Amino acid sequence: MNMIYMLIGVSILLALIFLVAFFWASKSGQHDDTYTPGLRILFDDEVKPGIEKSDEDHI
């Protein structure tokens, strides 16, 4: 029975740690821009002059 009390206490402590981490991420601006990352895949990357992409580079 003592093991159940310990597991409940550890799970509550772990849940509180994750809750604090979520609030810290929200306060630091982690969740400010949720729209742009979804659109980023639609645009091509800029190619630097003199560097050509080819399939030979990926072998």
N, CA, C and O atoms as CSV, one atom per row, in Angstrom:
chain,resi,resn,atom,element,x,y,z
A,1,MET,N,N,0.824,-1.193,0.000
A,1,MET,CA,C,0.000,0.000,0.000
A,1,MET,C,C,0.868,1.256,0.000
A,1,MET,O,O,0.509,2.268,-0.602
A,2,ASN,N,N,2.002,1.184,0.674
A,2,ASN,CA,C,2.900,2.332,0.717
A,2,ASN,C,C,3.436,2.670,-0.673
A,2,ASN,O,O,3.685,3.836,-0.981
A,3,MET,N,N,3.612,1.646,-1.511
A,3,MET,CA,C,4.112,1.869,-2.867
A,3,MET,C,C,3.106,2.675,-3.691
A,3,MET,O,O,3.507,3.503,-4.509
A,4,ILE,N,N,1.837,2.449,-3.493
A,4,ILE,CA,C,0.803,3.196,-4.224
A,4,ILE,C,C,0.856,4.670,-3.831
A,4,ILE,O,O,0.749,5.545,-4.690
A,5,TYR,N,N,1.020,4.948,-2.547
A,5,TYR,CA,C,1.117,6.341,-2.102
A,5,TYR,C,C,2.344,7.030,-2.692
A,5,TYR,O,O,2.296,8.202,-3.064
A,6,MET,N,N,3.448,6.278,-2.770
A,6,MET,CA,C,4.655,6.854,-3.353
A,6,MET,C,C,4.460,7.124,-4.843
A,6,MET,O,O,4.867,8.176,-5.334
A,7,LEU,N,N,3.848,6.196,-5.564
A,7,LEU,CA,C,3.627,6.385,-6.997
A,7,LEU,C,C,2.676,7.544,-7.272
A,7,LEU,O,O,2.870,8.284,-8.236
A,8,ILE,N,N,1.668,7.707,-6.450
A,8,ILE,CA,C,0.746,8.837,-6.605
A,8,ILE,C,C,1.494,10.147,-6.363
A,8,ILE,O,O,1.321,11.109,-7.112
A,9,GLY,N,N,2.314,10.186,-5.333
A,9,GLY,CA,C,3.086,11.392,-5.048
A,9,GLY,C,C,4.062,11.728,-6.166
A,9,GLY,O,O,4.193,12.892,-6.544
A,10,VAL,N,N,4.753,10.715,-6.702
A,10,VAL,CA,C,5.699,10.935,-7.791
A,10,VAL,C,C,4.972,11.407,-9.051
A,10,VAL,O,O,5.467,12.288,-9.754
A,11,SER,N,N,3.805,10.830,-9.341
A,11,SER,CA,C,3.067,11.244,-10.541
A,11,SER,C,C,2.545,12.674,-10.412
A,11,SER,O,O,2.533,13.416,-11.394
A,12,ILE,N,N,2.120,13.064,-9.231
A,12,ILE,CA,C,1.671,14.448,-9.026
A,12,ILE,C,C,2.848,15.405,-9.151
A,12,ILE,O,O,2.718,16.479,-9.739
A,13,LEU,N,N,3.997,15.020,-8.601
A,13,LEU,CA,C,5.192,15.853,-8.724
A,13,LEU,C,C,5.602,16.000,-10.187
A,13,LEU,O,O,5.942,17.101,-10.620
A,14,LEU,N,N,5.575,14.926,-10.942
A,14,LEU,CA,C,5.926,14.971,-12.358
A,14,LEU,C,C,4.940,15.839,-13.145
A,14,LEU,O,O,5.345,16.587,-14.035
A,15,ALA,N,N,3.647,15.740,-12.819
A,15,ALA,CA,C,2.645,16.567,-13.482
A,15,ALA,C,C,2.877,18.047,-13.181
A,15,ALA,O,O,2.711,18.888,-14.064
A,16,LEU,N,N,3.255,18.371,-11.959
A,16,LEU,CA,C,3.541,19.764,-11.604
A,16,LEU,C,C,4.775,20.283,-12.331
A,16,LEU,O,O,4.819,21.449,-12.724
A,17,ILE,N,N,5.778,19.427,-12.511
A,17,ILE,CA,C,6.975,19.833,-13.250
A,17,ILE,C,C,6.616,20.149,-14.697
A,17,ILE,O,O,7.077,21.152,-15.241
A,18,PHE,N,N,5.801,19.307,-15.327
A,18,PHE,CA,C,5.383,19.569,-16.702
A,18,PHE,C,C,4.508,20.819,-16.795
A,18,PHE,O,O,4.591,21.551,-17.781
A,19,LEU,N,N,3.686,21.070,-15.802
A,19,LEU,CA,C,2.847,22.270,-15.805
A,19,LEU,C,C,3.711,23.526,-15.695
A,19,LEU,O,O,3.466,24.511,-16.392
A,20,VAL,N,N,4.709,23.495,-14.832
A,20,VAL,CA,C,5.618,24.638,-14.703
A,20,VAL,C,C,6.391,24.842,-16.004
A,20,VAL,O,O,6.579,25.981,-16.432
A,21,ALA,N,N,6.842,23.754,-16.641
A,21,ALA,CA,C,7.566,23.870,-17.910
A,21,ALA,C,C,6.674,24.461,-18.995
A,21,ALA,O,O,7.147,25.247,-19.815
A,22,PHE,N,N,5.400,24.100,-19.015
A,22,PHE,CA,C,4.466,24.658,-20.002
A,22,PHE,C,C,4.272,26.150,-19.785
A,22,PHE,O,O,4.300,26.923,-20.743
A,23,PHE,N,N,4.076,26.564,-18.541
A,23,PHE,CA,C,3.887,27.987,-18.272
A,23,PHE,C,C,5.158,28.778,-18.570
A,23,PHE,O,O,5.082,29.908,-19.053
A,24,TRP,N,N,6.328,28.196,-18.286
A,24,TRP,CA,C,7.592,28.857,-18.605
A,24,TRP,C,C,7.740,29.031,-20.112
A,24,TRP,O,O,8.180,30.086,-20.569
A,25,ALA,N,N,7.375,28.000,-20.898
A,25,ALA,CA,C,7.468,28.102,-22.353
A,25,ALA,C,C,6.486,29.138,-22.887
A,25,ALA,O,O,6.812,29.879,-23.815
A,26,SER,N,N,5.301,29.197,-22.317
A,26,SER,CA,C,4.321,30.190,-22.761
A,26,SER,C,C,4.784,31.608,-22.423
A,26,SER,O,O,4.596,32.531,-23.217
A,27,LYS,N,N,5.377,31.777,-21.267
A,27,LYS,CA,C,5.836,33.105,-20.851
A,27,LYS,C,C,7.014,33.573,-21.699
A,27,LYS,O,O,7.154,34.769,-21.955
A,28,SER,N,N,7.862,32.643,-22.136
A,28,SER,CA,C,9.039,33.024,-22.913
A,28,SER,C,C,8.738,33.184,-24.404
A,28,SER,O,O,9.647,33.482,-25.180
A,29,GLY,N,N,7.483,32.994,-24.822
A,29,GLY,CA,C,7.103,33.257,-26.202
A,29,GLY,C,C,7.180,32.051,-27.123
A,29,GLY,O,O,7.186,32.210,-28.343
A,30,GLN,N,N,7.237,30.867,-26.574
A,30,GLN,CA,C,7.344,29.657,-27.382
A,30,GLN,C,C,6.111,29.446,-28.259
A,30,GLN,O,O,6.236,28.928,-29.368
A,31,HIS,N,N,4.946,29.829,-27.797
A,31,HIS,CA,C,3.691,29.544,-28.498
A,31,HIS,C,C,3.101,30.792,-29.171
A,31,HIS,O,O,1.907,30.818,-29.470
A,32,ASP,N,N,3.909,31.813,-29.410
A,32,ASP,CA,C,3.381,33.044,-29.980
A,32,ASP,C,C,2.971,32.886,-31.439
A,32,ASP,O,O,1.890,33.332,-31.824
A,33,ASP,N,N,3.807,32.265,-32.251
A,33,ASP,CA,C,3.532,32.163,-33.676
A,33,ASP,C,C,3.222,30.715,-34.044
A,33,ASP,O,O,4.131,29.904,-34.221
A,34,THR,N,N,1.939,30.397,-34.158
A,34,THR,CA,C,1.553,29.034,-34.522
A,34,THR,C,C,1.165,28.931,-35.983
A,34,THR,O,O,0.896,27.831,-36.464
A,35,TYR,N,N,1.128,30.041,-36.704
A,35,TYR,CA,C,0.674,30.033,-38.093
A,35,TYR,C,C,1.826,29.859,-39.083
A,35,TYR,O,O,1.703,29.081,-40.029
A,36,THR,N,N,2.924,30.556,-38.890
A,36,THR,CA,C,4.032,30.565,-39.848
A,36,THR,C,C,4.708,29.209,-40.026
A,36,THR,O,O,5.003,28.860,-41.170
A,37,PRO,N,N,4.977,28.423,-38.995
A,37,PRO,CA,C,5.659,27.146,-39.222
A,37,PRO,C,C,4.896,26.206,-40.155
A,37,PRO,O,O,5.513,25.410,-40.862
A,38,GLY,N,N,3.593,26.286,-40.168
A,38,GLY,CA,C,2.810,25.450,-41.076
A,38,GLY,C,C,2.950,25.880,-42.522
A,38,GLY,O,O,2.802,25.056,-43.424
A,39,LEU,N,N,3.230,27.142,-42.764
A,39,LEU,CA,C,3.391,27.645,-44.123
A,39,LEU,C,C,4.827,27.569,-44.621
A,39,LEU,O,O,5.069,27.658,-45.824
A,40,ARG,N,N,5.768,27.408,-43.725
A,40,ARG,CA,C,7.178,27.430,-44.088
A,40,ARG,C,C,7.529,26.330,-45.078
A,40,ARG,O,O,8.425,26.514,-45.902
A,41,ILE,N,N,6.850,25.197,-45.019
A,41,ILE,CA,C,7.165,24.085,-45.908
A,41,ILE,C,C,6.714,24.361,-47.342
A,41,ILE,O,O,7.182,23.702,-48.270
A,42,LEU,N,N,5.825,25.312,-47.532
A,42,LEU,CA,C,5.307,25.598,-48.868
A,42,LEU,C,C,6.269,26.415,-49.718
A,42,LEU,O,O,6.130,26.444,-50.941
A,43,PHE,N,N,7.233,27.072,-49.105
A,43,PHE,CA,C,8.139,27.948,-49.830
A,43,PHE,C,C,9.492,27.278,-50.030
A,43,PHE,O,O,9.972,26.557,-49.155
A,44,ASP,N,N,10.106,27.522,-51.189
A,44,ASP,CA,C,11.427,26.977,-51.478
A,44,ASP,C,C,12.481,27.709,-50.679
A,44,ASP,O,O,12.327,28.883,-50.342
A,45,ASP,N,N,13.554,26.999,-50.381
A,45,ASP,CA,C,14.693,27.635,-49.725
A,45,ASP,C,C,15.444,28.471,-50.737
A,45,ASP,O,O,15.476,28.143,-51.923
A,46,GLU,N,N,16.048,29.548,-50.272
A,46,GLU,CA,C,16.840,30.384,-51.159
A,46,GLU,C,C,18.157,29.673,-51.469
A,46,GLU,O,O,18.831,29.171,-50.570
A,47,VAL,N,N,18.512,29.637,-52.753
A,47,VAL,CA,C,19.754,28.996,-53.174
A,47,VAL,C,C,20.827,30.071,-53.283
A,47,VAL,O,O,20.619,31.095,-53.933
A,48,LYS,N,N,21.968,29.842,-52.652
A,48,LYS,CA,C,23.071,30.804,-52.706
A,48,LYS,C,C,23.728,30.716,-54.085
A,48,LYS,O,O,23.843,29.626,-54.645
A,49,PRO,N,N,24.157,31.850,-54.633
A,49,PRO,CA,C,24.812,31.823,-55.937
A,49,PRO,C,C,26.101,30.998,-55.887
A,49,PRO,O,O,26.866,31.070,-54.925
A,50,GLY,N,N,26.324,30.209,-56.952
A,50,GLY,CA,C,27.521,29.388,-57.037
A,50,GLY,C,C,27.349,28.011,-56.428
A,50,GLY,O,O,28.224,27.159,-56.585
A,51,ILE,N,N,26.258,27.772,-55.743
A,51,ILE,CA,C,26.005,26.460,-55.149
A,51,ILE,C,C,24.772,25.881,-55.837
A,51,ILE,O,O,23.688,26.463,-55.783
A,52,GLU,N,N,24.945,24.744,-56.477
A,52,GLU,CA,C,23.834,24.104,-57.164
A,52,GLU,C,C,23.430,22.854,-56.402
A,52,GLU,O,O,24.269,22.104,-55.901
A,53,LYS,N,N,22.156,22.657,-56.332
A,53,LYS,CA,C,21.656,21.439,-55.702
A,53,LYS,C,C,21.583,20.339,-56.756
A,53,LYS,O,O,21.092,20.570,-57.861
A,54,SER,N,N,22.050,19.188,-56.432
A,54,SER,CA,C,21.941,18.068,-57.348
A,54,SER,C,C,21.718,16.792,-56.560
A,54,SER,O,O,21.946,16.736,-55.351
A,55,ASP,N,N,21.272,15.780,-57.265
A,55,ASP,CA,C,21.028,14.503,-56.608
A,55,ASP,C,C,22.335,13.810,-56.220
A,55,ASP,O,O,22.328,12.949,-55.341
A,56,GLU,N,N,23.456,14.163,-56.854
A,56,GLU,CA,C,24.727,13.523,-56.548
A,56,GLU,C,C,25.201,13.875,-55.144
A,56,GLU,O,O,25.932,13.096,-54.533
A,57,ASP,N,N,24.804,15.024,-54.624
A,57,ASP,CA,C,25.227,15.431,-53.291
A,57,ASP,C,C,24.565,14.577,-52.195
A,57,ASP,O,O,25.070,14.511,-51.074
A,58,HIS,N,N,23.466,13.942,-52.509
A,58,HIS,CA,C,22.694,13.216,-51.500
A,58,HIS,C,C,22.990,11.729,-51.487
A,58,HIS,O,O,22.368,10.990,-50.724
A,59,ILE,N,N,23.917,11.272,-52.307
A,59,ILE,CA,C,24.211,9.826,-52.357
A,59,ILE,C,C,25.151,9.458,-51.242
A,59,ILE,O,O,25.522,8.292,-51.107
